[in-house]
Amino acid sequence: MKIDLTDTTASKINKALVRGRHAIGTPAVGMVLTMVIVTDEENAYDSIKAAEEASHEHPSRTLVVIRRQSRTPRERTRSRLDAEVRVGSEAGTGETVVLRTFGEVSDHADSVVLPLLLPDAPVVVWWPADAPEVPAKDPLGALAQRRITDLYAVEHPLEALDARARAYTPGDTDLAWTRLTPWRSMLAAALDQARVPVISAAVESEADNPAAELLARWLEVRLKVKVDRVVTAGPVVTAVRLGTAGGEIVIDRPEGPLATLTLPGQPPRSLALKVRATSELIAEELRRLDADEMYAIALRGQDTEEHS
């Protein structure tokens, strides 16, 4: 069910949500968190789709904030809020409210979002594209326990990565780091099997790949060795090589969903290592809402205890 509201208020939107739930016969609210997506029209469709797919695992109220530019100078001075309320099958297993802000209300989107947050439930803010320089100090980011950005969406990701390291606040995370979960799991399992000290390491990837840089920094901290960055044709991270006295530990994924794991003295074996959809990444992030210490370590390239 969809309800369109023009030149509306947060109070009217809340009433529309209640009306929509009653109309489809589900008056009880079963959502476990509020997801706030701050995006533009270009990225809105894909972001909403990913959030709705993730809601099958984490039922949530999704608030999508789209700041719109009015066409004329006169209209730009006039504040207006339009909303589209989706409940039932139109919104995954939760509720979705698309908020389009015009004029001065765009500078105070937190005042619109605050009355729409689920009471006594965690808040997650996700910027699919243009994230603020310091997410925790952004008015919407300040409402959240978890703030999700994506270095893949910026023009100069390695510069942005260093800026995120300087601005890091517990609760920050990035989808470039989330994409590495299968790699980190496989590397940990490989090292458990090999049980030998690592004396050298290399991460191979396309140029300026933020996930590869995070992986290299994480390995340097955890293994206490220098990690070489090797540029390949991609896509994304293509291989990790760990040198030991007995030979190389290699996870190689030149293309496609399969990787090859090679351990010293053992035959190569194939592993599933596909590039995951955005909805899977978001669902993973919503499984834990506490501070991600491993992300902080990778971001800074040093242990959190050293940093403090």
PDB file of N, CA and C in Angstrom, residues 59-121:
ATOM      1  N   PRO A  59      13.537  -6.656  10.253  1.00  0.00           N
ATOM      2  CA  PRO A  59      12.364  -5.792  10.023  1.00  0.00           C
ATOM      3  C   PRO A  59      12.606  -4.395  10.585  1.00  0.00           C
ATOM      4  N   SER A  60      12.425  -3.391   9.757  1.00  0.00           N
ATOM      5  CA  SER A  60      12.781  -2.034  10.176  1.00  0.00           C
ATOM      6  C   SER A  60      11.860  -1.006   9.541  1.00  0.00           C
ATOM      7  N   ARG A  61      11.852   0.156  10.152  1.00  0.00           N
ATOM      8  CA  ARG A  61      11.241   1.327   9.523  1.00  0.00           C
ATOM      9  C   ARG A  61      12.348   2.049   8.772  1.00  0.00           C
ATOM     10  N   THR A  62      12.176   2.181   7.481  1.00  0.00           N
ATOM     11  CA  THR A  62      13.183   2.822   6.646  1.00  0.00           C
ATOM     12  C   THR A  62      12.724   4.228   6.291  1.00  0.00           C
ATOM     13  N   LEU A  63      13.525   5.223   6.649  1.00  0.00           N
ATOM     14  CA  LEU A  63      13.248   6.619   6.331  1.00  0.00           C
ATOM     15  C   LEU A  63      14.274   7.072   5.301  1.00  0.00           C
ATOM     16  N   VAL A  64      13.808   7.430   4.123  1.00  0.00           N
ATOM     17  CA  VAL A  64      14.697   7.825   3.028  1.00  0.00           C
ATOM     18  C   VAL A  64      14.626   9.335   2.876  1.00  0.00           C
ATOM     19  N   VAL A  65      15.741  10.012   3.110  1.00  0.00           N
ATOM     20  CA  VAL A  65      15.792  11.470   3.036  1.00  0.00           C
ATOM     21  C   VAL A  65      16.434  11.872   1.714  1.00  0.00           C
ATOM     22  N   ILE A  66      15.653  12.556   0.871  1.00  0.00           N
ATOM     23  CA  ILE A  66      16.140  13.023  -0.427  1.00  0.00           C
ATOM     24  C   ILE A  66      16.013  14.546  -0.442  1.00  0.00           C
ATOM     25  N   ARG A  67      17.134  15.226  -0.474  1.00  0.00           N
ATOM     26  CA  ARG A  67      17.111  16.691  -0.514  1.00  0.00           C
ATOM     27  C   ARG A  67      16.950  17.147  -1.958  1.00  0.00           C
ATOM     28  N   ARG A  68      15.885  17.880  -2.218  1.00  0.00           N
ATOM     29  CA  ARG A  68      15.579  18.325  -3.576  1.00  0.00           C
ATOM     30  C   ARG A  68      15.874  19.810  -3.745  1.00  0.00           C
ATOM     31  N   GLN A  69      16.294  20.178  -4.958  1.00  0.00           N
ATOM     32  CA  GLN A  69      16.524  21.579  -5.293  1.00  0.00           C
ATOM     33  C   GLN A  69      15.324  22.112  -6.068  1.00  0.00           C
ATOM     34  N   SER A  70      14.740  23.185  -5.581  1.00  0.00           N
ATOM     35  CA  SER A  70      13.634  23.808  -6.309  1.00  0.00           C
ATOM     36  C   SER A  70      14.157  24.489  -7.561  1.00  0.00           C
ATOM     37  N   ARG A  71      13.282  24.674  -8.542  1.00  0.00           N
ATOM     38  CA  ARG A  71      13.731  25.156  -9.844  1.00  0.00           C
ATOM     39  C   ARG A  71      13.970  26.655  -9.891  1.00  0.00           C
ATOM     40  N   THR A  72      13.255  27.439  -9.110  1.00  0.00           N
ATOM     41  CA  THR A  72      13.385  28.895  -9.184  1.00  0.00           C
ATOM     42  C   THR A  72      13.871  29.447  -7.840  1.00  0.00           C
ATOM     43  N   PRO A  73      14.537  30.626  -7.858  1.00  0.00           N
ATOM     44  CA  PRO A  73      14.997  31.235  -6.599  1.00  0.00           C
ATOM     45  C   PRO A  73      13.865  31.453  -5.608  1.00  0.00           C
ATOM     46  N   ARG A  74      12.698  31.801  -6.102  1.00  0.00           N
ATOM     47  CA  ARG A  74      11.572  32.041  -5.205  1.00  0.00           C
ATOM     48  C   ARG A  74      11.143  30.755  -4.496  1.00  0.00           C
ATOM     49  N   GLU A  75      11.102  29.655  -5.252  1.00  0.00           N
ATOM     50  CA  GLU A  75      10.703  28.382  -4.660  1.00  0.00           C
ATOM     51  C   GLU A  75      11.742  27.867  -3.680  1.00  0.00           C
ATOM     52  N   ARG A  76      13.008  28.240  -3.902  1.00  0.00           N
ATOM     53  CA  ARG A  76      14.070  27.751  -3.017  1.00  0.00           C
ATOM     54  C   ARG A  76      13.950  28.313  -1.617  1.00  0.00           C
ATOM     55  N   THR A  77      13.304  29.433  -1.453  1.00  0.00           N
ATOM     56  CA  THR A  77      13.143  30.039  -0.131  1.00  0.00           C
ATOM     57  C   THR A  77      11.950  29.438   0.614  1.00  0.00           C
ATOM     58  N   ARG A  78      11.146  28.651  -0.069  1.00  0.00           N
ATOM     59  CA  ARG A  78       9.951  28.078   0.536  1.00  0.00           C
ATOM     60  C   ARG A  78      10.231  26.648   0.990  1.00  0.00           C
ATOM     61  N   SER A  79       9.987  26.380   2.257  1.00  0.00           N
ATOM     62  CA  SER A  79      10.191  25.034   2.791  1.00  0.00           C
ATOM     63  C   SER A  79       8.988  24.159   2.473  1.00  0.00           C
ATOM     64  N   ARG A  80       9.279  22.926   2.093  1.00  0.00           N
ATOM     65  CA  ARG A  80       8.205  21.986   1.821  1.00  0.00           C
ATOM     66  C   ARG A  80       8.693  20.572   2.050  1.00  0.00           C
ATOM     67  N   LEU A  81       7.790  19.735   2.523  1.00  0.00           N
ATOM     68  CA  LEU A  81       8.096  18.332   2.748  1.00  0.00           C
ATOM     69  C   LEU A  81       7.046  17.482   2.051  1.00  0.00           C
ATOM     70  N   ASP A  82       7.479  16.659   1.106  1.00  0.00           N
ATOM     71  CA  ASP A  82       6.608  15.676   0.468  1.00  0.00           C
ATOM     72  C   ASP A  82       7.013  14.299   0.968  1.00  0.00           C
ATOM     73  N   ALA A  83       6.040  13.399   1.055  1.00  0.00           N
ATOM     74  CA  ALA A  83       6.339  12.066   1.575  1.00  0.00           C
ATOM     75  C   ALA A  83       5.571  11.006   0.810  1.00  0.00           C
ATOM     76  N   GLU A  84       6.187   9.838   0.734  1.00  0.00           N
ATOM     77  CA  GLU A  84       5.533   8.656   0.183  1.00  0.00           C
ATOM     78  C   GLU A  84       5.640   7.555   1.227  1.00  0.00           C
ATOM     79  N   VAL A  85       4.510   7.117   1.748  1.00  0.00           N
ATOM     80  CA  VAL A  85       4.463   6.104   2.802  1.00  0.00           C
ATOM     81  C   VAL A  85       4.154   4.751   2.172  1.00  0.00           C
ATOM     82  N   ARG A  86       4.997   3.757   2.448  1.00  0.00           N
ATOM     83  CA  ARG A  86       4.804   2.416   1.909  1.00  0.00           C
ATOM     84  C   ARG A  86       4.719   1.423   3.058  1.00  0.00           C
ATOM     85  N   VAL A  87       3.678   0.611   3.051  1.00  0.00           N
ATOM     86  CA  VAL A  87       3.531  -0.434   4.049  1.00  0.00           C
ATOM     87  C   VAL A  87       3.127  -1.723   3.343  1.00  0.00           C
ATOM     88  N   GLY A  88       3.281  -2.841   4.057  1.00  0.00           N
ATOM     89  CA  GLY A  88       2.924  -4.117   3.454  1.00  0.00           C
ATOM     90  C   GLY A  88       3.952  -4.579   2.450  1.00  0.00           C
ATOM     91  N   SER A  89       3.498  -5.220   1.390  1.00  0.00           N
ATOM     92  CA  SER A  89       4.407  -5.793   0.393  1.00  0.00           C
ATOM     93  C   SER A  89       5.221  -4.733  -0.334  1.00  0.00           C
ATOM     94  N   GLU A  90       4.798  -3.478  -0.258  1.00  0.00           N
ATOM     95  CA  GLU A  90       5.539  -2.388  -0.915  1.00  0.00           C
ATOM     96  C   GLU A  90       6.819  -2.030  -0.160  1.00  0.00           C
ATOM     97  N   ALA A  91       6.964  -2.569   1.066  1.00  0.00           N
ATOM     98  CA  ALA A  91       8.082  -2.136   1.907  1.00  0.00           C
ATOM     99  C   ALA A  91       8.807  -3.310   2.553  1.00  0.00           C
ATOM    100  N   GLY A  92       8.947  -4.410   1.855  1.00  0.00           N
ATOM    101  CA  GLY A  92       9.625  -5.563   2.440  1.00  0.00           C
ATOM    102  C   GLY A  92       8.829  -6.092   3.614  1.00  0.00           C
ATOM    103  N   THR A  93       9.484  -6.265   4.763  1.00  0.00           N
ATOM    104  CA  THR A  93       8.776  -6.731   5.958  1.00  0.00           C
ATOM    105  C   THR A  93       8.622  -5.623   6.986  1.00  0.00           C
ATOM    106  N   GLY A  94       8.891  -4.395   6.593  1.00  0.00           N
ATOM    107  CA  GLY A  94       8.755  -3.276   7.520  1.00  0.00           C
ATOM    108  C   GLY A  94       7.917  -2.166   6.924  1.00  0.00           C
ATOM    109  N   GLU A  95       8.383  -0.934   7.133  1.00  0.00           N
ATOM    110  CA  GLU A  95       7.713   0.243   6.581  1.00  0.00           C
ATOM    111  C   GLU A  95       8.760   1.126   5.930  1.00  0.00           C
ATOM    112  N   THR A  96       8.385   1.805   4.876  1.00  0.00           N
ATOM    113  CA  THR A  96       9.298   2.728   4.203  1.00  0.00           C
ATOM    114  C   THR A  96       8.605   4.072   4.036  1.00  0.00           C
ATOM    115  N   VAL A  97       9.309   5.131   4.391  1.00  0.00           N
ATOM    116  CA  VAL A  97       8.813   6.494   4.175  1.00  0.00           C
ATOM    117  C   VAL A  97       9.867   7.241   3.373  1.00  0.00           C
ATOM    118  N   VAL A  98       9.508   7.663   2.181  1.00  0.00           N
ATOM    119  CA  VAL A  98      10.406   8.453   1.343  1.00  0.00           C
ATOM    120  C   VAL A  98      10.092   9.920   1.591  1.00  0.00           C
ATOM    121  N   LEU A  99      11.077  10.662   2.091  1.00  0.00           N
ATOM    122  CA  LEU A  99      10.912  12.072   2.441  1.00  0.00           C
ATOM    123  C   LEU A  99      11.668  12.930   1.439  1.00  0.00           C
ATOM    124  N   ARG A 100      10.969  13.793   0.737  1.00  0.00           N
ATOM    125  CA  ARG A 100      11.616  14.730  -0.178  1.00  0.00           C
ATOM    126  C   ARG A 100      11.505  16.124   0.428  1.00  0.00           C
ATOM    127  N   THR A 101      12.659  16.709   0.721  1.00  0.00           N
ATOM    128  CA  THR A 101      12.684  18.004   1.405  1.00  0.00           C
ATOM    129  C   THR A 101      13.070  19.112   0.426  1.00  0.00           C
ATOM    130  N   PHE A 102      12.426  20.276   0.583  1.00  0.00           N
ATOM    131  CA  PHE A 102      12.681  21.438  -0.268  1.00  0.00           C
ATOM    132  C   PHE A 102      12.943  22.651   0.623  1.00  0.00           C
ATOM    133  N   GLY A 103      13.811  23.553   0.146  1.00  0.00           N
ATOM    134  CA  GLY A 103      14.042  24.799   0.862  1.00  0.00           C
ATOM    135  C   GLY A 103      14.771  24.597   2.183  1.00  0.00           C
ATOM    136  N   GLU A 104      14.427  25.414   3.177  1.00  0.00           N
ATOM    137  CA  GLU A 104      15.146  25.408   4.450  1.00  0.00           C
ATOM    138  C   GLU A 104      15.005  24.097   5.209  1.00  0.00           C
ATOM    139  N   VAL A 105      13.910  23.390   4.988  1.00  0.00           N
ATOM    140  CA  VAL A 105      13.732  22.128   5.699  1.00  0.00           C
ATOM    141  C   VAL A 105      14.821  21.117   5.338  1.00  0.00           C
ATOM    142  N   SER A 106      15.443  21.280   4.170  1.00  0.00           N
ATOM    143  CA  SER A 106      16.542  20.387   3.777  1.00  0.00           C
ATOM    144  C   SER A 106      17.737  20.535   4.704  1.00  0.00           C
ATOM    145  N   ASP A 107      17.914  21.739   5.271  1.00  0.00           N
ATOM    146  CA  ASP A 107      19.031  21.971   6.191  1.00  0.00           C
ATOM    147  C   ASP A 107      18.724  21.491   7.599  1.00  0.00           C
ATOM    148  N   HIS A 108      17.495  21.101   7.836  1.00  0.00           N
ATOM    149  CA  HIS A 108      17.092  20.655   9.171  1.00  0.00           C
ATOM    150  C   HIS A 108      16.327  19.339   9.065  1.00  0.00           C
ATOM    151  N   ALA A 109      16.853  18.422   8.246  1.00  0.00           N
ATOM    152  CA  ALA A 109      16.163  17.151   8.021  1.00  0.00           C
ATOM    153  C   ALA A 109      16.030  16.349   9.310  1.00  0.00           C
ATOM    154  N   ASP A 110      16.936  16.574  10.269  1.00  0.00           N
ATOM    155  CA  ASP A 110      16.846  15.846  11.533  1.00  0.00           C
ATOM    156  C   ASP A 110      15.560  16.163  12.284  1.00  0.00           C
ATOM    157  N   SER A 111      15.061  17.398  12.125  1.00  0.00           N
ATOM    158  CA  SER A 111      13.817  17.771  12.807  1.00  0.00           C
ATOM    159  C   SER A 111      12.615  17.047  12.221  1.00  0.00           C
ATOM    160  N   VAL A 112      12.720  16.632  10.960  1.00  0.00           N
ATOM    161  CA  VAL A 112      11.659  15.847  10.319  1.00  0.00           C
ATOM    162  C   VAL A 112      11.799  14.376  10.701  1.00  0.00           C
ATOM    163  N   VAL A 113      13.022  13.879  10.723  1.00  0.00           N
ATOM    164  CA  VAL A 113      13.272  12.464  10.986  1.00  0.00           C
ATOM    165  C   VAL A 113      13.007  12.098  12.443  1.00  0.00           C
ATOM    166  N   LEU A 114      13.395  12.965  13.371  1.00  0.00           N
ATOM    167  CA  LEU A 114      13.312  12.644  14.799  1.00  0.00           C
ATOM    168  C   LEU A 114      11.925  12.156  15.230  1.00  0.00           C
ATOM    169  N   PRO A 115      10.818  12.834  14.865  1.00  0.00           N
ATOM    170  CA  PRO A 115       9.500  12.338  15.301  1.00  0.00           C
ATOM    171  C   PRO A 115       9.085  11.018  14.655  1.00  0.00           C
ATOM    172  N   LEU A 116       9.805  10.591  13.603  1.00  0.00           N
ATOM    173  CA  LEU A 116       9.435   9.372  12.886  1.00  0.00           C
ATOM    174  C   LEU A 116      10.250   8.164  13.318  1.00  0.00           C
ATOM    175  N   LEU A 117      11.210   8.350  14.227  1.00  0.00           N
ATOM    176  CA  LEU A 117      12.016   7.227  14.696  1.00  0.00           C
ATOM    177  C   LEU A 117      11.166   6.306  15.563  1.00  0.00           C
ATOM    178  N   LEU A 118      11.417   5.011  15.457  1.00  0.00           N
ATOM    179  CA  LEU A 118      10.731   4.063  16.327  1.00  0.00           C
ATOM    180  C   LEU A 118      11.172   4.291  17.770  1.00  0.00           C
ATOM    181  N   PRO A 119      10.252   4.330  18.717  1.00  0.00           N
ATOM    182  CA  PRO A 119      10.649   4.569  20.116  1.00  0.00           C
ATOM    183  C   PRO A 119      11.457   3.400  20.668  1.00  0.00           C
ATOM    184  N   ASP A 120      12.513   3.728  21.427  1.00  0.00           N
ATOM    185  CA  ASP A 120      13.333   2.728  22.122  1.00  0.00           C
ATOM    186  C   ASP A 120      13.928   1.686  21.183  1.00  0.00           C
ATOM    187  N   ALA A 121      14.235   2.086  19.961  1.00  0.00           N
ATOM    188  CA  ALA A 121      14.851   1.162  18.990  1.00  0.00           C
ATOM    189  C   ALA A 121      16.124   1.804  18.448  1.00  0.00           C
TER     190      ALA A 121
END
